[in-house]
Coordinates of C-alpha atoms in Angstrom, one line a residue:
Chain A
M1446 CA -53.8 65.0 6.5
Q1447 CA -51.1 66.5 4.4
D1448 CA -51.7 68.5 1.0
T1449 CA -50.9 66.3 -2.1
N1450 CA -48.0 67.5 -4.2
K1451 CA -49.9 67.6 -7.3
F1452 CA -46.9 68.4 -9.6
K1453 CA -45.2 65.3 -8.4
L1454 CA -48.4 63.2 -8.9
G1455 CA -48.7 64.7 -12.4
L1456 CA -45.3 64.2 -13.3
F1457 CA -45.6 60.6 -12.1
V1458 CA -48.8 59.9 -14.0
T1459 CA -47.4 61.5 -17.3
I1460 CA -44.1 59.4 -17.1
S1461 CA -46.1 56.2 -16.4
L1462 CA -48.5 56.9 -19.2
F1463 CA -45.5 57.8 -21.6
V1464 CA -43.7 54.6 -20.7
F1465 CA -46.8 52.4 -21.1
I1466 CA -47.6 53.9 -24.4
A1467 CA -44.0 53.6 -25.7
A1468 CA -44.0 50.1 -24.4
V1469 CA -47.2 49.1 -26.0
L1470 CA -46.3 50.7 -29.3
S1471 CA -42.8 49.0 -29.5
M1472 CA -44.3 45.6 -28.8
G1473 CA -46.3 46.0 -32.1
V1474 CA -49.8 45.7 -30.4
F1475 CA -51.3 47.7 -33.2
D1476 CA -49.3 46.0 -35.9
S1477 CA -52.3 43.8 -36.7
L1478 CA -54.4 46.7 -37.4
F1479 CA -52.2 48.5 -39.9
K1480 CA -49.9 45.8 -41.5
S1481 CA -51.2 43.8 -44.4
R1482 CA -51.0 40.1 -43.9
A1483 CA -51.2 36.9 -46.2
H1484 CA -52.2 33.5 -45.0
M1485 CA -50.3 30.4 -45.8
A1486 CA -50.6 26.6 -44.7
T1487 CA -48.4 23.7 -45.2
F1488 CA -48.5 20.1 -44.3
V1489 CA -45.8 17.9 -42.5
E1490 CA -45.7 14.2 -41.9
E1491 CA -43.4 14.4 -38.9
S1492 CA -43.6 15.6 -35.2
V1493 CA -43.9 19.3 -34.7
Q1494 CA -42.5 19.1 -31.2
G1495 CA -40.9 22.6 -30.5
L1496 CA -43.3 24.4 -32.9
N1497 CA -45.8 26.5 -31.1
S1498 CA -48.5 29.2 -32.3
G1499 CA -46.3 32.3 -32.6
S1500 CA -43.2 30.6 -33.5
A1501 CA -41.2 32.5 -36.2
V1502 CA -41.6 31.8 -40.1
K1503 CA -38.4 32.7 -42.1
F1504 CA -37.6 33.2 -45.7
R1505 CA -34.1 32.5 -46.2
G1506 CA -33.3 33.6 -42.5
V1507 CA -35.5 36.8 -42.8
P1508 CA -38.4 36.7 -40.3
I1509 CA -41.5 37.2 -42.3
G1510 CA -44.4 36.1 -39.9
S1511 CA -45.5 33.7 -37.4
I1512 CA -47.4 30.5 -37.0
S1513 CA -51.0 31.3 -36.2
D1514 CA -52.3 27.5 -35.8
I1515 CA -51.3 23.9 -35.6
T1516 CA -53.9 21.1 -36.1
I1517 CA -54.0 17.5 -37.1
I1518 CA -55.7 16.2 -40.2
M1519 CA -57.1 12.9 -39.0
E1520 CA -57.6 11.4 -42.4
S1521 CA -54.1 11.7 -43.7
R1522 CA -52.4 11.6 -40.2
T1523 CA -50.5 14.9 -41.3
V1524 CA -50.1 18.1 -39.3
R1525 CA -51.4 21.2 -40.8
I1526 CA -49.4 24.4 -40.0
D1527 CA -51.0 27.8 -40.6
M1528 CA -49.0 30.8 -41.1
E1529 CA -49.6 34.6 -41.1
I1530 CA -47.1 36.4 -43.3
D1531 CA -46.3 40.1 -42.8
L1532 CA -46.3 41.5 -46.3
S1533 CA -44.3 44.6 -45.5
K1534 CA -41.1 42.3 -45.5
F1535 CA -41.5 41.8 -49.2
K1536 CA -40.4 45.0 -51.4
T1537 CA -40.5 45.0 -55.2
T1538 CA -38.2 47.7 -56.0
L1539 CA -34.6 47.5 -55.6
G1540 CA -32.2 50.5 -54.7
K1541 CA -34.9 52.8 -53.4
N1542 CA -35.6 53.9 -49.8
I1543 CA -37.1 50.9 -48.4
F1544 CA -39.2 52.7 -45.8
T1545 CA -41.1 54.6 -48.5
T1546 CA -41.4 51.5 -50.7
P1547 CA -44.8 50.1 -50.3
S1548 CA -45.5 46.5 -49.4
I1549 CA -46.8 44.1 -52.1
P1550 CA -50.5 43.2 -52.1
A1551 CA -51.5 39.7 -51.1
P1552 CA -52.6 38.5 -54.6
E1553 CA -49.2 39.6 -56.0
F1554 CA -47.4 37.8 -53.2
Y1555 CA -49.3 34.6 -54.0
K1556 CA -48.3 34.8 -57.6
Y1557 CA -44.7 35.3 -56.6
L1558 CA -44.9 32.3 -54.4
H1559 CA -46.3 30.2 -57.0
S1560 CA -43.4 31.1 -59.5
E1561 CA -41.0 30.4 -56.6
I1562 CA -42.3 27.1 -55.8
D1563 CA -41.7 25.9 -59.6
K1564 CA -38.1 27.0 -58.9
G1565 CA -38.1 24.7 -55.8
L1566 CA -39.1 26.9 -52.9
C1567 CA -40.9 24.8 -50.0
C1568 CA -41.0 24.8 -46.3
R1569 CA -39.0 23.1 -43.8
I1570 CA -39.1 22.6 -39.8
E1571 CA -35.7 23.7 -38.7
P1572 CA -34.4 23.9 -35.0
D1573 CA -33.5 27.2 -33.5
G1574 CA -30.2 26.6 -31.7
I1575 CA -30.0 24.0 -28.9
T1576 CA -33.2 25.1 -26.9
G1577 CA -35.5 22.8 -28.7
I1578 CA -37.5 25.7 -30.1
K1579 CA -38.2 25.3 -33.8
Y1580 CA -39.2 27.6 -36.7
I1581 CA -40.5 27.3 -40.3
E1582 CA -37.9 28.0 -42.9
M1583 CA -38.8 28.7 -46.5
D1584 CA -35.9 28.2 -48.8
F1585 CA -34.8 26.4 -52.1
F1586 CA -33.6 23.3 -50.7
K1587 CA -31.4 21.3 -53.0
D1588 CA -31.5 17.4 -53.3
V1589 CA -35.0 17.3 -51.6
D1590 CA -38.4 16.2 -52.8
A1591 CA -41.0 18.8 -51.9
R1592 CA -44.2 16.8 -51.3
H1593 CA -46.8 17.3 -53.9
A1594 CA -48.7 14.0 -53.4
G1595 CA -52.3 14.0 -52.9
P1596 CA -54.8 16.9 -54.0
E1597 CA -54.8 18.4 -50.5
F1598 CA -51.2 18.8 -50.8
Q1599 CA -50.9 20.5 -54.1
P1600 CA -49.6 23.9 -53.7
G1601 CA -51.7 26.9 -54.7
L1602 CA -54.3 29.4 -53.5
R1603 CA -57.6 27.6 -52.1
N1604 CA -60.3 29.5 -49.9
G1605 CA -57.9 32.5 -49.4
I1606 CA -55.0 30.3 -48.0
F1607 CA -52.1 29.5 -49.9
F1608 CA -50.8 26.1 -49.6
M1609 CA -47.0 25.7 -49.6
P1610 CA -45.1 22.4 -50.1
S1611 CA -43.1 21.0 -47.5
T1612 CA -40.1 18.8 -47.2
P1613 CA -38.9 16.4 -44.2
S1614 CA -36.7 18.3 -41.7
L1615 CA -33.0 17.3 -41.5
M1616 CA -33.6 15.6 -38.2
S1617 CA -36.5 13.7 -39.6
S1618 CA -34.3 12.5 -42.7
L1619 CA -31.5 11.6 -40.3
R1620 CA -33.9 9.6 -38.2
F1621 CA -35.3 7.9 -41.0
N1622 CA -31.8 7.0 -42.3
M1623 CA -30.5 5.8 -39.0
T1624 CA -33.5 3.8 -38.4
E1625 CA -32.9 2.1 -41.8
I1626 CA -29.2 1.6 -40.9
L1627 CA -30.1 0.1 -37.5
A1628 CA -32.7 -2.3 -39.4
N1629 CA -29.8 -3.4 -41.6
I1630 CA -27.4 -4.0 -38.8
A1631 CA -30.3 -5.9 -36.9
T1632 CA -30.4 -8.4 -39.7
I1633 CA -26.7 -9.4 -39.5
D1634 CA -26.3 -12.8 -37.6
F1635 CA -23.8 -11.8 -34.9
R1636 CA -24.2 -14.9 -33.3
K1637 CA -23.2 -16.9 -36.4
I1638 CA -20.3 -14.6 -37.0
S1639 CA -19.2 -14.9 -33.5
E1640 CA -19.3 -18.8 -33.4
E1641 CA -17.4 -18.9 -37.0
T1642 CA -14.9 -16.7 -35.6
I1643 CA -14.4 -18.7 -32.3
S1644 CA -14.1 -21.8 -34.5
L1645 CA -11.5 -20.2 -36.9
L1646 CA -9.6 -19.0 -33.8
E1647 CA -9.6 -22.5 -32.4
R1648 CA -8.3 -24.0 -35.8
A1649 CA -5.8 -21.4 -35.8
N1650 CA -4.6 -22.1 -32.3
K1651 CA -4.7 -25.8 -33.3
T1652 CA -2.3 -25.1 -36.4
L1653 CA -0.1 -22.9 -34.3
N1654 CA 0.2 -25.6 -31.6
D1655 CA 1.1 -28.4 -34.2
P1656 CA 4.7 -29.6 -33.9
R1657 CA 5.1 -29.9 -37.6
L1658 CA 4.8 -26.2 -37.7
D1659 CA 7.8 -26.0 -35.6
N1660 CA 9.8 -28.3 -37.8
L1661 CA 8.7 -26.2 -40.8
L1662 CA 9.8 -23.2 -39.2
N1663 CA 13.0 -24.9 -38.4
D1664 CA 13.5 -26.0 -41.8
A1665 CA 12.5 -22.6 -43.1
E1666 CA 15.1 -21.1 -41.0
T1667 CA 17.8 -23.4 -42.0
I1668 CA 16.8 -22.7 -45.8
L1669 CA 17.0 -18.9 -44.9
K1670 CA 20.4 -19.3 -43.5
K1671 CA 21.5 -21.3 -46.5
A1672 CA 20.1 -18.6 -48.9
S1673 CA 21.8 -16.2 -46.8
E1674 CA 25.1 -18.0 -47.0
T1675 CA 24.6 -18.4 -50.8
V1676 CA 24.1 -14.7 -51.2
E1677 CA 27.1 -14.0 -49.1
T1678 CA 29.1 -16.4 -51.3
L1679 CA 27.8 -14.8 -54.5
N1680 CA 28.7 -11.5 -53.2
G1681 CA 32.2 -12.9 -52.5
T1682 CA 32.4 -14.5 -55.8
L1683 CA 30.8 -12.2 -58.1
T1684 CA 33.1 -9.2 -58.0
P1685 CA 32.2 -6.1 -60.1
E1686 CA 34.9 -6.9 -62.6
K1687 CA 33.7 -10.4 -63.0
L1688 CA 30.0 -9.2 -63.4
D1689 CA 31.2 -6.9 -66.0
L1690 CA 33.0 -9.4 -68.0
T1691 CA 30.1 -11.9 -67.7
L1692 CA 27.7 -9.2 -69.0
A1693 CA 30.1 -8.5 -71.7
E1694 CA 30.2 -12.1 -72.8
L1695 CA 26.5 -12.4 -72.5
D1696 CA 26.2 -9.3 -74.8
K1697 CA 28.5 -11.1 -77.4
T1698 CA 26.5 -14.5 -77.0
I1699 CA 23.2 -12.5 -77.8
R1700 CA 24.9 -10.8 -80.8
S1701 CA 26.0 -14.1 -82.2
I1702 CA 22.5 -15.6 -81.6
R1703 CA 21.1 -12.4 -83.4
L1704 CA 23.5 -13.1 -86.4
L1705 CA 22.7 -16.8 -86.4
S1706 CA 18.9 -16.0 -86.5
D1707 CA 19.5 -13.7 -89.2
G1708 CA 21.2 -16.4 -91.3
L1709 CA 18.6 -18.8 -90.7
E1710 CA 15.9 -16.4 -91.8
K1711 CA 17.8 -15.8 -95.0
T1712 CA 18.3 -19.8 -95.6
L1713 CA 14.6 -20.3 -94.9
A1714 CA 13.9 -17.5 -97.2
T1715 CA 15.9 -19.4 -100.2
S1716 CA 15.0 -22.9 -99.3
K1717 CA 11.6 -23.2 -101.2
I1718 CA 9.9 -24.8 -98.4
P1719 CA 6.4 -25.0 -99.9
Q1720 CA 7.9 -27.1 -103.0
T1721 CA 9.8 -29.3 -100.6
T1722 CA 6.8 -29.9 -98.4
A1723 CA 4.7 -30.8 -101.5
S1724 CA 7.2 -33.2 -102.7
I1725 CA 7.4 -34.7 -99.2
R1726 CA 3.6 -35.0 -99.2
E1727 CA 3.6 -36.9 -102.6
L1728 CA 6.4 -39.2 -101.2
S1729 CA 4.4 -39.8 -98.4
D1730 CA 1.2 -40.7 -100.4
S1731 CA 3.3 -43.0 -102.8
F1732 CA 4.7 -44.7 -99.5
S1733 CA 1.1 -45.1 -98.7
T1734 CA 0.1 -46.8 -102.1
G1735 CA 3.1 -48.8 -102.2
D1736 CA 2.3 -50.0 -98.7
S1737 CA -1.2 -51.3 -100.0
S1738 CA 0.5 -52.8 -103.0
I1739 CA 2.9 -54.8 -100.8
K1740 CA 0.0 -55.8 -98.5
M1741 CA -1.7 -57.2 -101.6
T1742 CA 1.3 -59.0 -102.9
I1743 CA 1.9 -60.6 -99.5
L1744 CA -1.7 -61.8 -99.4
K1745 CA -1.5 -63.3 -102.8
L1746 CA 1.8 -64.9 -101.8
N1747 CA 0.2 -66.3 -98.7
E1748 CA -2.6 -67.8 -101.0
A1749 CA 0.1 -69.2 -103.1
L1750 CA 1.8 -70.8 -100.3
D1751 CA -1.5 -72.2 -99.0
A1752 CA -2.2 -73.8 -102.4
M1753 CA 1.3 -75.1 -102.5
T1754 CA 0.9 -76.5 -99.1
D1755 CA -2.4 -78.3 -100.1
L1756 CA -0.6 -79.5 -103.3
I1757 CA 2.4 -80.9 -101.4
Q1758 CA 0.0 -82.6 -98.9
Y1759 CA -2.2 -84.2 -101.7
I1760 CA 1.0 -85.5 -103.4
N1761 CA 2.1 -86.8 -99.9
D1762 CA -1.0 -88.6 -99.6
N1763 CA -1.2 -89.9 -103.2
P1764 CA 2.4 -90.1 -104.5
S1765 CA 1.1 -91.9 -107.5
S1766 CA -0.9 -89.1 -108.6
V1767 CA 2.4 -87.5 -109.8
L1768 CA 2.3 -90.3 -112.6
H1769 CA -1.5 -90.7 -112.9
G1770 CA -2.7 -87.2 -112.3
K1771 CA -5.3 -86.2 -110.3
G1772 CA -8.0 -88.8 -109.6
R1773 CA -11.5 -88.6 -109.0
A1774 CA -12.8 -87.8 -105.7
K1775 CA -14.1 -91.1 -103.8
Q1776 CA -17.8 -91.3 -103.2
Chain B
M354 CA -52.3 16.8 41.5
R355 CA -55.3 18.4 39.9
R356 CA -53.5 21.6 39.3
R357 CA -50.6 19.7 37.7
D358 CA -53.0 17.8 35.5
D359 CA -54.4 21.2 34.3
M360 CA -51.0 22.5 33.7
T361 CA -50.2 19.6 31.4
R362 CA -53.5 19.9 29.6
R363 CA -53.0 23.4 29.0
N364 CA -49.6 23.0 27.6
S365 CA -50.4 20.0 25.5
I366 CA -49.8 20.1 21.9
L367 CA -53.3 19.3 20.9
L368 CA -54.6 22.1 22.8
Q369 CA -52.2 24.5 21.1
I370 CA -53.2 23.1 17.6
G371 CA -56.7 23.7 18.8
D372 CA -56.0 27.2 19.8
V373 CA -54.3 28.1 16.4
S374 CA -56.9 26.6 14.5
C375 CA -59.7 28.6 16.3
V376 CA -57.5 31.8 15.7
I377 CA -57.2 30.9 12.0
W378 CA -60.8 30.2 11.6
Q379 CA -61.8 33.7 13.5
E380 CA -59.2 35.4 11.3
T381 CA -60.7 33.7 8.0
L382 CA -64.1 34.7 9.1
S383 CA -62.9 38.2 9.9
L384 CA -61.2 38.4 6.4
I385 CA -64.2 37.3 4.7
Q386 CA -66.5 39.6 6.5
F387 CA -64.0 42.4 5.8
I388 CA -63.8 41.5 2.0
G389 CA -67.8 41.7 1.9
E390 CA -67.8 45.0 3.6
A391 CA -65.2 46.4 1.0
V392 CA -67.0 45.1 -1.9
S393 CA -70.2 46.6 -0.6
A394 CA -68.3 49.8 -0.1
C395 CA -66.9 49.4 -3.7
A396 CA -70.3 49.0 -5.2
D397 CA -71.7 52.0 -3.1
A398 CA -68.7 54.0 -4.5
V399 CA -69.5 53.0 -8.1
R400 CA -73.2 54.0 -7.7
R401 CA -72.3 57.2 -5.9
P402 CA -68.9 58.4 -7.0
R403 CA -69.3 61.9 -5.6
K404 CA -69.0 60.5 -2.2
I405 CA -65.5 59.2 -2.8
R406 CA -62.9 61.1 -0.8
W407 CA -60.7 62.2 -4.0
R408 CA -58.6 64.5 -2.0
E409 CA -57.5 61.6 0.1
T410 CA -57.3 59.5 -3.0
L411 CA -54.8 61.9 -4.6
F412 CA -52.9 62.0 -1.5
Y413 CA -52.5 58.1 -1.5
M414 CA -51.6 58.4 -5.2
N415 CA -49.1 60.6 -4.4
M416 CA -47.8 58.6 -1.3
C417 CA -47.9 55.2 -3.1
G418 CA -47.0 56.2 -6.6
S419 CA -44.9 59.3 -7.0
D420 CA -42.9 58.8 -3.6
G421 CA -42.5 55.0 -4.3
L422 CA -41.4 55.6 -7.9
P423 CA -37.5 56.3 -7.3
I424 CA -36.9 53.1 -5.0
T425 CA -39.2 50.9 -7.1
A426 CA -37.6 51.8 -10.3
L427 CA -34.2 51.3 -8.7
I428 CA -35.1 48.0 -7.3
C429 CA -36.5 46.7 -10.6
F430 CA -33.4 48.1 -12.5
L431 CA -31.0 46.1 -10.1
T432 CA -33.2 42.9 -10.4
G433 CA -32.8 43.2 -14.1
I434 CA -29.0 43.6 -13.6
I435 CA -28.7 40.7 -11.3
L436 CA -31.0 38.4 -13.5
G437 CA -29.0 39.5 -16.5
Y438 CA -25.5 38.7 -15.0
Q439 CA -26.8 35.2 -13.7
C440 CA -28.4 34.6 -17.2
A441 CA -25.4 35.8 -19.1
V442 CA -22.9 33.7 -17.2
Q443 CA -24.9 30.5 -17.3
M444 CA -26.1 30.9 -20.9
H445 CA -22.7 31.9 -22.2
K446 CA -21.5 28.6 -21.4
Y447 CA -23.7 27.1 -23.8
G448 CA -23.4 29.7 -26.5
A449 CA -27.0 30.8 -25.8
D450 CA -26.2 34.5 -25.7
A451 CA -28.7 35.4 -28.1
F452 CA -31.5 34.3 -25.8
L453 CA -30.5 36.6 -22.8
P454 CA -32.8 39.4 -24.1
G455 CA -36.0 37.1 -24.3
L456 CA -35.1 35.4 -20.9
V457 CA -34.6 38.7 -19.0
G458 CA -37.5 40.4 -20.9
C459 CA -40.0 37.6 -20.3
S460 CA -39.0 37.0 -16.7
V461 CA -39.1 40.7 -15.7
V462 CA -42.3 41.6 -17.5
R463 CA -44.2 38.4 -16.5
E464 CA -43.2 37.7 -13.0
L465 CA -40.2 39.8 -11.4
G466 CA -41.7 43.3 -12.4
P467 CA -45.2 42.9 -10.7
M468 CA -43.7 40.9 -7.9
M469 CA -40.9 43.3 -7.0
V470 CA -43.2 46.2 -7.2
A471 CA -45.9 44.4 -5.1
I472 CA -43.2 43.7 -2.6
V473 CA -42.1 47.3 -2.2
A474 CA -45.7 48.4 -2.3
T475 CA -46.3 46.2 0.5
G476 CA -43.3 47.4 2.7
R477 CA -44.4 51.2 1.8
A478 CA -47.9 51.2 1.5
G479 CA -49.4 48.1 3.2
S480 CA -47.6 48.5 6.4
A481 CA -48.5 52.4 6.3
F482 CA -52.2 51.5 5.9
A483 CA -52.1 49.0 8.7
A484 CA -50.3 51.5 11.0
E485 CA -52.8 54.2 10.0
I486 CA -55.9 52.4 10.7
G487 CA -54.5 50.6 13.7
T488 CA -53.5 54.0 15.4
M489 CA -57.0 55.2 14.5
K490 CA -58.4 52.3 16.2
V491 CA -56.2 52.9 19.2
S492 CA -57.5 56.4 19.6
E493 CA -61.0 55.2 19.0
E494 CA -61.5 57.3 15.9
I495 CA -63.1 54.2 14.2
D496 CA -65.5 53.7 17.0
A497 CA -66.4 57.3 16.7
M498 CA -67.1 57.1 13.1
R499 CA -69.3 54.1 13.6
T500 CA -71.1 56.2 16.3
M501 CA -71.6 59.0 13.9
G502 CA -73.1 56.8 11.2
F503 CA -70.1 56.7 8.9
L504 CA -69.0 53.5 7.4
P505 CA -65.3 53.2 8.1
E506 CA -64.6 50.7 5.2
R507 CA -65.8 53.3 2.6
F508 CA -64.3 56.1 4.3
L509 CA -61.0 54.5 4.8
V510 CA -60.7 51.7 2.4
I511 CA -61.9 53.0 -1.0
P512 CA -59.4 56.0 -1.4
K513 CA -56.7 53.6 -0.6
L514 CA -58.0 51.1 -3.0
I515 CA -58.5 53.4 -6.0
A516 CA -55.2 54.9 -5.3
M517 CA -53.2 51.6 -5.3
T518 CA -55.1 50.0 -8.3
L519 CA -54.2 53.2 -10.3
T520 CA -50.6 53.6 -9.1
I521 CA -49.4 50.0 -8.7
P522 CA -49.8 49.3 -12.5
M523 CA -48.1 52.5 -13.5
L524 CA -45.3 51.6 -11.1
T525 CA -45.1 48.1 -12.6
V526 CA -44.9 49.4 -16.2
I527 CA -41.9 51.7 -15.1
G528 CA -40.4 48.6 -13.1
D529 CA -40.8 46.4 -16.3
V530 CA -39.0 48.8 -18.5
M531 CA -36.3 49.3 -15.8
G532 CA -35.8 45.6 -15.3
I533 CA -35.4 45.4 -19.1
L534 CA -32.9 48.3 -19.1
G535 CA -31.0 46.5 -16.4
G536 CA -30.6 43.3 -18.6
M537 CA -29.9 45.5 -21.6
I538 CA -26.7 47.1 -19.8
V539 CA -25.5 43.5 -18.9
G540 CA -26.1 42.2 -22.3
H541 CA -24.3 45.2 -23.8
T542 CA -21.4 45.2 -21.4
S543 CA -20.8 41.5 -20.7
L544 CA -21.8 39.9 -23.8
G545 CA -21.0 42.7 -26.2
M546 CA -24.4 42.8 -27.4
P547 CA -25.5 45.7 -29.5
V548 CA -28.1 47.8 -27.9
Q549 CA -30.3 47.7 -31.0
T550 CA -29.9 44.0 -31.4
Y551 CA -30.9 43.6 -27.6
Y552 CA -33.9 45.7 -28.1
Q553 CA -35.1 43.9 -31.3
Q554 CA -34.6 40.5 -29.3
T555 CA -36.6 41.7 -26.6
V556 CA -39.5 43.0 -28.9
E557 CA -39.3 39.6 -30.7
W558 CA -39.5 37.6 -27.4
V559 CA -41.7 39.7 -25.2
A560 CA -45.3 39.6 -26.6
P561 CA -47.8 42.5 -25.7
E562 CA -49.8 40.0 -23.9
Y563 CA -47.2 39.6 -21.4
F564 CA -47.3 43.3 -20.8
F565 CA -51.0 43.0 -20.1
E566 CA -50.7 40.0 -17.9
S567 CA -48.1 42.2 -15.9
I568 CA -50.5 44.9 -15.6
F569 CA -53.4 42.5 -14.7
K570 CA -51.2 41.0 -11.9
S571 CA -50.3 44.4 -10.6
V572 CA -54.0 45.3 -10.2
V573 CA -54.7 42.1 -8.4
F574 CA -51.6 42.6 -6.1
A575 CA -52.6 46.2 -5.5
V576 CA -56.2 45.1 -4.2
V577 CA -54.4 42.3 -2.0
I578 CA -52.0 44.6 -0.5
T579 CA -54.6 47.4 0.4
L580 CA -57.1 44.9 1.7
T581 CA -54.7 43.1 3.7
G582 CA -53.1 46.2 5.2
C583 CA -56.5 47.8 5.9
W584 CA -57.9 44.4 7.4
R585 CA -55.1 44.2 9.8
G586 CA -55.4 47.7 10.7
F587 CA -59.1 47.2 11.7
R588 CA -58.0 43.9 13.5
A589 CA -55.3 45.7 15.4
G590 CA -55.8 45.8 19.4
N591 CA -56.1 48.8 21.5
D592 CA -52.6 49.5 22.4
A593 CA -49.3 50.6 20.7
I594 CA -47.7 47.1 20.6
A595 CA -50.8 45.8 18.9
V596 CA -50.3 48.4 16.0
G597 CA -46.8 47.3 15.6
K598 CA -47.9 43.7 15.4
A599 CA -50.7 44.7 13.0
T600 CA -48.0 46.5 10.8
T601 CA -45.8 43.3 10.8
S602 CA -48.5 41.0 10.2
A603 CA -49.9 43.0 7.3
V604 CA -46.6 43.0 5.5
V605 CA -46.1 39.1 6.2
I606 CA -49.7 38.2 5.3
S607 CA -49.6 40.6 2.2
I608 CA -46.5 38.9 0.9
L609 CA -47.9 35.4 1.3
F610 CA -51.1 36.5 -0.4
I611 CA -49.1 38.0 -3.2
I612 CA -47.2 34.8 -3.7
L613 CA -50.3 32.7 -3.6
C614 CA -52.2 34.9 -6.1
D615 CA -49.0 34.9 -8.3
T616 CA -48.9 31.2 -8.5
F617 CA -52.5 30.9 -9.2
L618 CA -52.3 33.6 -11.9
A619 CA -49.3 32.1 -13.6
H620 CA -51.1 28.8 -13.8
V621 CA -54.2 30.3 -15.3
F622 CA -52.3 32.5 -17.6
N623 CA -50.0 29.8 -18.8
T624 CA -52.8 27.2 -19.2
I625 CA -55.5 29.2 -20.5
F626 CA -54.1 32.4 -22.3
F627 CA -50.6 31.1 -23.4
G628 CA -51.2 27.5 -23.3

């Protein structure tokens, strides 16, 4: 057996160990031992497909931690997502060397979260590209309602875990809206619309095939032709000079009408119309009174004529009464 | 007439299947027996470490580790480049360039690194073990050992096993890093991804557990390669041709067992540990 090249073997072992230690350190194996962490949880009412233990948690796009557990709450049919937050990602001082600035302690971080929640901070599931992988995004989402319903969903620190409010993901909202739109579309009676459309088309077809429509069209065509001829005649007749003359005469006429109307206005102003009207009214009243007098007179005259007729009749029957006077009535 | 019938019967397919089944059964029994002897030898070595032939162990560590480092590193590096190129071309079509470090890192660390190192080690060490023990068998050295009261398994297998289980994980760690470096070069040159970004993405995607999975697999592969090489060497015939056949079968069976073990381990790790 050959002798071992111990230098080569030592070099190999040293390089291997160095590479191994470098790889392990760069992978952050001992991070959990030295880094301070905070625990958070949130509840969502949608599918968490694409979200796994170890998925990223980001605050306005900055990776700040990972998901530690995903469980189902049976009573409320919601999904609870537990997260571990690396507090070294949160610094308190601006403008200083970030490597020497210490990370904030967990109670201060929870206090900070509380104040930010009041300003609208909440969690949302976001897709990470087209791969189907998802992550938790913490941000100030505008025009969304963070869920606060129910005591278990109220944000705050309970049993060492900070509960964050959540809001439905964009996809979830989109799916809900789409479902609603589709439900509304489903209520439309397409069959009835189709039948009505067919009926309308049939009627339109009938109307179009009606021979009277052809006559109408012919008449319309004739009228249009005549109108066209008239327009042409007018064009020929109404030369610009004639048109100017006509307009000038029209202008004169309008002026005369205006003068006449001015004169009328003056006459009306001086004609004491109220007094004249009152006189006419009085005259009318007197006519009305005279009319009734005439009626009375005629009635009396009528009565007189009746009496005369009776008298003449009596004389005719008893001529002697002219000499003897009116006798007694026979019994 | 009877001779023709005998010929027909001898050449019948069923007879051949029967023969192959018998051979497989005998080989399986032999393998189980050999594994039992090796385990017994290991237990004995743990009880009495002074009896382990450390000089030979260092020699095999040098042979399998130090001597195999350049070719292993080169193969893993080139594997990383090939994987990086293929992924870069396909992923660039879908605008998924950012996922290249994760894909290359996870593939190399979890599967390709241990696998490539194991295949190289099979070609270098497994075949050497089979040839060495087969030659000793041809020259009746093994029979002489048994006659003198030595246990050949403890004498020949334990140093090789210790050397392989120590060096293959080391080679795997280096192979993993070289594969990631290969992918990094492709990511930087083909996709214009900054080295720092590639590194950060790799660290983000490749969990520390993946590294330990890689090392665990490499230990299993080292045991498989050593035991298969030694077993085929002990099962070799008594002539030069048989040694060649033992060497070939050692490589083929080792690769088969490595793939089988990798399939099983991939399932176990994905369902139990990373499920």
